[in-house]
Amino acid sequence: ILFPTVQIVALKANTELKRVFQVWDSFDWVIFTSVNGVNILYDRAKLTGVSLCQRSGRPRIAAIGPATAQELVARGGTVGCIPDEYVAEGIVQCLGDVGGQRILLPRAKRARKVLADQLTGRGAEVVEIATYDVIQPTPPPDIDQVLSVGADIITFTSSSTVEGWLRLLGEHALSALQQSCVACIGPITADTARRHAIPVDVVATDYTTSGLIRALVGHFAA
């Protein structure tokens, strides 16, 4: 049952974004934290008539997670850093010494500030640019069926999907989960769920959709 609880909306190109395209080669690193961030930034550049190629190896590109890295390669990029742990904190260790380096961070409008704060704390100059927003979609047409019938398993693939579930279902958000196995793609998503009193049964150790499926198979096999 496909049940979108968030909607990704690309922000309009603005003066700040156009300036980023003009000085693309001035960055030491560009860090992409999601496939959405890759697609929207590259699409915006194409519409503006700009090529985000890496001249003389600059800027180097970092990606959180294999899906993000694959999309970058498909777009013609060369990925120089993928952290072992697919969360924002993991990439700080992957980059190593960033003192004095200039880092571009395309992100969601309301993204967590932890990555920018940690990089700044290590002496980097961080330029953040919001390229998309995560908003609440129109309630899915089968929302009443989901509430009345429920599901054996309910998966959350990001903190924003947890928060979207709570907003969409309101007072029914927790009761709709009572008979379900709740599975989260990683610890940050799981922490968000628990903060809202959602019991979490399965947490993937490989923070990808494939990892989430493997975690579910292992859970029910046991």
Steps between C-alpha positions, in 0.01 A plus 500: 500500500666820385417768755699823445524709815736763356539676167829628355469845342790659312561861597516759225845600380610820671794737498680300767475177302614666178800639689587148617501381139731785401759410766458121480874448452580695816371224730728228633207268571130477415307270732175343381285345771223356281401404148249787509782746560695363203210505256375845591841670496605345169160571342517863616850533355383360166209744485744782572732382223779400739702178495599367842807319371805449721778691331845389617329288765321795663282496688530156652163339565382314808178298519310360795389153393543284190176615334615861514841400365344303214288796396806726501690258276198484266517879483867489402652570841793323665437416864804529723349420839222270623490450877468153648203623703236661282419795725616861505734441794677217319615717213695731729736214581517399133617846390788513748671834560278775357668795668506801267299320231192640330206259501165528323204332666184479283217398731133504586357826630445357849790255514686425822787738571728237652715445188562870436574560869750214521683606183515860619630379834785328315604823332319472165315782328155356435264646241147365544248530218139383534392342171178325602239485771315210660131579542182319597323350199129469436371203704516180290159385371528170692564665837170369644588146393840523663342620822231232506699198375855587600809313379724221624808716447537877481834637380645844564790602274585837655420718797282715275281202409442437871403862557285496186315192628424679826374811321285312248334265747479737794332342802491161322876490427599281795194276516543415129838349585394279791464175306794563266870422496668841473827497305740792460778546246755606761560622856424867435158415357443257788593766756250740342228235520574421864497868594140502381413187700502272194629153595771383258539127434765493224791733423718435195875487557565586134315829459357433153170364372674171420638493853153562638362205303781276628430609856131415459577159350735426789247618757221275374732206432594509868 
